[in-house]
Structures are given as C-alpha cells and as structure tokens.
Tab-separated table of C-alpha atoms in Angstrom:
chain	number	residue	atom	x	y	z
A	1	UNK	CA	-3.973	-6.868	16.168
A	2	UNK	CA	-5.432	-5.368	13.043
A	3	UNK	CA	-5.948	-7.491	9.971
A	4	UNK	CA	-7.597	-7.431	6.561
A	5	UNK	CA	-8.880	-10.466	4.704
A	6	UNK	CA	-9.838	-10.316	1.053
A	7	UNK	CA	-10.848	-12.929	-1.453
A	8	UNK	CA	-8.095	-14.848	-3.155
A	9	UNK	CA	-7.507	-14.441	-6.842
A	10	UNK	CA	-7.069	-14.423	-9.638
A	11	UNK	CA	-10.583	-13.358	-10.513
A	12	UNK	CA	-11.303	-13.641	-14.224
A	13	UNK	CA	-14.354	-11.916	-15.724
A	14	UNK	CA	-15.617	-11.003	-19.138
A	15	UNK	CA	-15.902	-7.368	-20.151
A	16	UNK	CA	-19.142	-5.715	-18.919
A	17	UNK	CA	-19.592	-8.283	-16.128
A	18	UNK	CA	-20.477	-7.278	-12.561
A	19	UNK	CA	-17.586	-7.261	-10.118
A	20	UNK	CA	-17.493	-7.943	-6.392
A	21	UNK	CA	-14.280	-8.328	-4.418
A	22	UNK	CA	-14.923	-9.192	-0.793
A	23	UNK	CA	-13.012	-7.576	2.053
A	24	UNK	CA	-13.462	-8.008	5.793
A	25	UNK	CA	-11.407	-6.516	8.572
A	26	UNK	CA	-10.528	-6.844	12.241
A	27	UNK	CA	-9.634	-3.696	14.153
A	28	UNK	CA	-10.328	-1.954	17.418
A	29	UNK	CA	-11.954	1.436	17.447
A	30	UNK	CA	-13.034	3.161	14.263
A	31	UNK	CA	-10.637	2.486	11.411
A	32	UNK	CA	-10.618	4.203	8.061
A	33	UNK	CA	-10.936	1.832	5.100
A	34	UNK	CA	-9.386	2.030	1.663
A	35	UNK	CA	-9.170	0.297	-1.675
A	36	UNK	CA	-5.913	0.702	-3.556
A	37	UNK	CA	-5.231	-0.449	-7.128
A	38	UNK	CA	-1.888	-1.520	-8.564
A	39	UNK	CA	-1.474	-1.613	-12.335
A	40	UNK	CA	1.360	-3.718	-13.774
A	41	UNK	CA	4.771	-2.211	-13.065
A	42	UNK	CA	3.353	0.673	-11.047
A	43	UNK	CA	2.934	1.659	-7.423
A	44	UNK	CA	-0.319	1.603	-5.523
A	45	UNK	CA	-2.927	4.260	-6.212
A	46	UNK	CA	-5.821	5.143	-3.967
A	47	UNK	CA	-9.079	4.055	-5.596
A	48	UNK	CA	-11.573	5.029	-2.890
A	49	UNK	CA	-11.935	5.461	0.846
A	50	UNK	CA	-14.466	5.578	3.690
A	51	UNK	CA	-13.834	6.965	7.140
A	52	UNK	CA	-16.932	6.053	9.151
A	53	UNK	CA	-19.707	3.501	9.295
A	54	UNK	CA	-22.210	3.580	6.402
A	55	UNK	CA	-19.960	5.847	4.339
A	56	UNK	CA	-19.835	4.918	0.667
A	57	UNK	CA	-16.616	5.537	-1.215
A	58	UNK	CA	-16.794	5.784	-4.994
A	59	UNK	CA	-14.481	6.493	-7.906
A	60	UNK	CA	-14.276	5.526	-11.600
A	61	UNK	CA	-17.468	3.450	-11.334
A	62	UNK	CA	-16.200	1.473	-8.330
A	63	UNK	CA	-18.058	1.617	-5.011
A	64	UNK	CA	-17.592	0.238	-1.493
A	65	UNK	CA	-19.682	0.759	1.641
A	66	UNK	CA	-18.238	0.729	5.157
A	67	UNK	CA	-20.334	-1.856	7.044
A	68	UNK	CA	-19.432	-1.847	10.711
A	69	UNK	CA	-21.987	-4.491	11.668
A	70	UNK	CA	-20.375	-7.015	9.310
A	71	UNK	CA	-16.861	-5.475	9.441
A	72	UNK	CA	-16.793	-5.430	5.650
A	73	UNK	CA	-15.841	-3.111	2.805
A	74	UNK	CA	-16.638	-5.003	-0.398
A	75	UNK	CA	-15.593	-3.483	-3.723
A	76	UNK	CA	-18.169	-3.452	-6.535
A	77	UNK	CA	-18.438	-2.264	-10.111
A	78	UNK	CA	-21.434	-2.680	-12.361
A	79	UNK	CA	-19.633	-3.172	-15.683
A	80	UNK	CA	-15.914	-3.886	-15.814
A	81	UNK	CA	-13.582	-3.016	-18.661
A	82	UNK	CA	-10.339	-4.568	-19.867
A	83	UNK	CA	-8.538	-1.513	-18.486
A	84	UNK	CA	-9.688	-2.491	-14.958
A	85	UNK	CA	-7.297	-5.453	-15.006
A	86	UNK	CA	-4.999	-4.900	-12.032
A	87	UNK	CA	-4.347	-6.006	-8.448
A	88	UNK	CA	-6.743	-4.565	-5.873
A	89	UNK	CA	-5.800	-4.161	-2.213
A	90	UNK	CA	-8.133	-3.563	0.691
A	91	UNK	CA	-6.472	-1.671	3.547
A	92	UNK	CA	-7.245	-0.069	6.866
A	93	UNK	CA	-5.810	2.672	9.020
A	94	UNK	CA	-6.364	2.190	12.696
A	95	UNK	CA	-5.802	5.812	13.642
A	96	UNK	CA	-8.833	8.026	13.726
A	97	UNK	CA	-9.086	10.529	10.906
A	98	UNK	CA	-6.329	13.116	11.198
A	99	UNK	CA	-4.384	11.437	13.950
A	100	UNK	CA	-1.398	9.145	14.164
A	101	UNK	CA	1.371	8.204	11.773
A	102	UNK	CA	0.568	4.499	11.632
A	103	UNK	CA	1.125	2.516	8.508
A	104	UNK	CA	-1.692	0.931	6.589
A	105	UNK	CA	-2.654	-2.705	7.154
A	106	UNK	CA	-3.177	-4.429	3.813
A	107	UNK	CA	-4.935	-7.520	2.594
A	108	UNK	CA	-3.040	-9.888	0.311
A	109	UNK	CA	-4.464	-8.394	-2.850
A	110	UNK	CA	-6.810	-9.731	-5.515
A	111	UNK	CA	-5.601	-10.043	-9.073
A	112	UNK	CA	-8.431	-9.107	-11.449
A	113	UNK	CA	-8.274	-10.169	-15.085
A	114	UNK	CA	-10.862	-8.837	-17.519
A	115	UNK	CA	-11.149	-10.626	-20.845
A	116	UNK	CA	-12.551	-8.894	-23.955
B	1	UNK	CA	3.926	16.150	-10.827
B	2	UNK	CA	6.744	13.919	-9.597
B	3	UNK	CA	5.109	12.798	-6.312
B	4	UNK	CA	7.123	9.974	-4.720
B	5	UNK	CA	10.214	8.896	-6.644
B	6	UNK	CA	12.135	5.698	-5.939
B	7	UNK	CA	15.480	4.597	-7.328
B	8	UNK	CA	16.636	2.180	-8.569
B	9	UNK	CA	13.720	0.347	-10.193
B	10	UNK	CA	15.521	-2.993	-10.219
B	11	UNK	CA	18.566	-4.369	-8.462
B	12	UNK	CA	20.256	-7.730	-8.013
B	13	UNK	CA	22.475	-8.181	-4.963
B	14	UNK	CA	24.711	-10.963	-3.823
B	15	UNK	CA	24.308	-12.316	-0.293
B	16	UNK	CA	26.153	-10.095	2.173
B	17	UNK	CA	26.263	-7.017	-0.040
B	18	UNK	CA	24.781	-3.737	1.075
B	19	UNK	CA	22.762	-1.106	-0.715
B	20	UNK	CA	20.570	1.931	-0.192
B	21	UNK	CA	17.129	2.307	-1.712
B	22	UNK	CA	16.406	5.945	-2.384
B	23	UNK	CA	13.068	7.668	-1.879
B	24	UNK	CA	12.240	11.315	-2.336
B	25	UNK	CA	8.952	13.213	-2.372
B	26	UNK	CA	8.149	16.724	-3.509
B	27	UNK	CA	4.804	17.179	-1.751
B	28	UNK	CA	6.267	18.527	1.511
B	29	UNK	CA	4.757	15.608	3.432
B	30	UNK	CA	5.982	15.072	6.962
B	31	UNK	CA	5.099	11.382	7.175
B	32	UNK	CA	6.993	8.822	5.117
B	33	UNK	CA	6.921	5.028	5.059
B	34	UNK	CA	8.771	2.005	3.724
B	35	UNK	CA	6.879	-1.195	2.914
B	36	UNK	CA	7.859	-4.499	1.411
B	37	UNK	CA	5.599	-6.608	-0.780
B	38	UNK	CA	6.262	-10.327	-1.042
B	39	UNK	CA	4.600	-12.423	-3.770
B	40	UNK	CA	0.945	-13.084	-3.030
B	41	UNK	CA	1.066	-11.004	0.120
B	42	UNK	CA	-0.037	-7.576	1.151
B	43	UNK	CA	2.404	-4.838	2.000
B	44	UNK	CA	4.217	-4.974	5.337
B	45	UNK	CA	5.505	-1.843	7.080
B	46	UNK	CA	9.277	-1.768	7.622
B	47	UNK	CA	9.947	1.728	9.032
B	48	UNK	CA	8.243	5.063	9.124
B	49	UNK	CA	9.117	8.673	9.897
B	50	UNK	CA	7.041	11.572	11.183
B	51	UNK	CA	9.551	14.236	10.230
B	52	UNK	CA	13.212	15.042	9.742
B	53	UNK	CA	15.307	13.344	12.405
B	54	UNK	CA	12.485	11.099	13.679
B	55	UNK	CA	12.073	7.472	12.638
B	56	UNK	CA	10.428	4.416	14.135
B	57	UNK	CA	10.138	0.686	13.493
B	58	UNK	CA	7.221	-0.905	11.764
B	59	UNK	CA	6.166	-4.543	11.647
B	60	UNK	CA	9.260	-6.035	9.917
B	61	UNK	CA	12.322	-3.820	10.647
B	62	UNK	CA	14.997	-6.494	11.090
B	63	UNK	CA	17.837	-6.231	8.588
B	64	UNK	CA	17.052	-2.634	7.626
B	65	UNK	CA	17.992	0.858	8.697
B	66	UNK	CA	16.621	4.266	7.807
B	67	UNK	CA	17.487	7.910	8.223
B	68	UNK	CA	15.577	11.127	7.640
B	69	UNK	CA	17.828	14.153	7.380
B	70	UNK	CA	15.428	16.204	5.257
B	71	UNK	CA	11.672	16.357	4.738
B	72	UNK	CA	12.079	15.195	1.138
B	73	UNK	CA	14.309	12.127	1.491
B	74	UNK	CA	13.857	8.831	3.314
B	75	UNK	CA	16.487	6.262	2.262
B	76	UNK	CA	16.312	2.601	3.290
B	77	UNK	CA	19.580	0.803	3.967
B	78	UNK	CA	20.239	-2.950	3.711
B	79	UNK	CA	23.539	-3.732	5.424
B	80	UNK	CA	23.997	-7.477	4.858
B	81	UNK	CA	21.619	-8.618	2.165
B	82	UNK	CA	19.953	-12.001	2.651
B	83	UNK	CA	17.718	-14.027	0.287
B	84	UNK	CA	14.788	-13.353	2.630
B	85	UNK	CA	15.016	-9.696	1.632
B	86	UNK	CA	14.115	-10.485	-1.964
B	87	UNK	CA	10.977	-8.428	-2.399
B	88	UNK	CA	9.448	-5.338	-3.941
B	89	UNK	CA	9.964	-2.249	-1.809
B	90	UNK	CA	7.562	0.687	-1.807
B	91	UNK	CA	8.041	4.103	-0.327
B	92	UNK	CA	5.011	6.210	0.559
B	93	UNK	CA	4.232	9.590	2.032
B	94	UNK	CA	1.233	11.420	3.426
B	95	UNK	CA	0.237	14.778	4.734
B	96	UNK	CA	-0.451	15.326	8.433
B	97	UNK	CA	-3.832	16.241	9.831
B	98	UNK	CA	-5.743	14.353	7.169
B	99	UNK	CA	-7.195	10.925	6.648
B	100	UNK	CA	-4.342	8.427	6.287
B	101	UNK	CA	-4.180	8.604	2.486
B	102	UNK	CA	-0.725	7.512	1.415
B	103	UNK	CA	0.940	8.224	-1.928
B	104	UNK	CA	3.197	5.495	-3.238
B	105	UNK	CA	6.260	5.380	-5.419
B	106	UNK	CA	6.575	2.905	-8.294
B	107	UNK	CA	8.683	0.506	-6.232
B	108	UNK	CA	12.126	-1.093	-6.282
B	109	UNK	CA	12.323	-4.774	-7.233
B	110	UNK	CA	15.219	-6.357	-5.330
B	111	UNK	CA	16.613	-9.854	-5.759
B	112	UNK	CA	19.244	-11.248	-3.395
B	113	UNK	CA	21.039	-14.274	-4.822
C-alpha cells in the first residue's frame, strides 16, 4: 500500500537557520505530493504541492522538489522564523491529478520549533 | 470565508455514550472526508463521501457511521464510545476535477473516559 515516511521530531533550530525536513514515499503509479502545516490549535493548511516528477512546489519561502528517482519530497527553507514553528506533514494522493476521491496518506508529522 | 466548520471543538464522553461530530462546508465541494489524528501519528481516513447520498469506508471505519444528506453537511456518528476513539477528528473537503487539495476544519478534540 501507499505510505509516507518523514523525519521524527521535534526539530529545534535557531532563527535564520536553514531547514530541511526529509520525506520519502512509497506508492504505485504517479502520486501527487503535498506538504501541509498545522499551527497550534488549528487545522491543516496546504503549504505547497507537486503533481509530477521534477516539479518544484514553493510557498512562503518553503520549497520541495518531487524526486521520482529517490521517491522523495524534502521540505526546505533558507532562513526560518519564529512564526514557522508548527507541525509539518508530508502527504500523498495516489489518484492521478483530477481523478478519484481517495483520501490523503500522511506521514506522522514533524514538530518544528524555532528559537529566537 | 468560513470554509470548513467543525463543532464542537472539544468534548469529553463517558464509555458507551454516543455523539455526533458536525462538519459543514460552504465551498460547494462534492468530496468530503473524516480523518482522525492520534498523538505522534499522521491522519488516518475514517470515511469519505463523493456527494449527497454516497459514502464509503476509509482505512479505520470501525465504530463510526456517517451520512450525507446535503452537499454542505457530513456528520460523523460515534454510537458506543470507547477509549480507543480518543483522538482529534478533522473534517476536510475538496473540489472535483482538480488536484487532490483538501481543505481542513479546525478539528474536534474528543476524550473518552
């Protein structure tokens, strides 16, 4: 079946540090890949997405590149801020773009803590 | 913009009690989903619906029921609450014919004691 594995947290960084959160996946076919962010007490919000190999998703200074050869979708940011403190989830959708009602398959989440 | 609205935000149940978690969306999305999030785990799909009158089981449906009488509403029913159902429950919706981008509610935190 489909699965997503992401690095365990918590990850603690100082403000302005470089961030990488690793994510690898197992899926048949051509999944779409997502990063969601969950701020304390809130629901999940889409951070960025990629729908095919070599696509780069980006938003709010975060980036992730869909690497089919390594089945990875690592999240990166060049300079983190205290306001980036949250839980980050890597997820995949097995249905091809536009088709299917399948749910998302999520990783366990990585708690990111940014210290001033 | 209301988006996906869930009520209640918090609830404590005794073992064997029943309750309904409410979810409504105002985006006219056909697809709706219920997930549960256990501590330190990713979200698991409980049930989903592709439109009014049509529902189907997800990965962890046991102990839950759903109905979809309108496009807007997708309530989740717990008939005989058990401690294993202590979790945070999220409702989500998405549009059809697009990449599977789901919009989530703020969640319901449920404790069964």
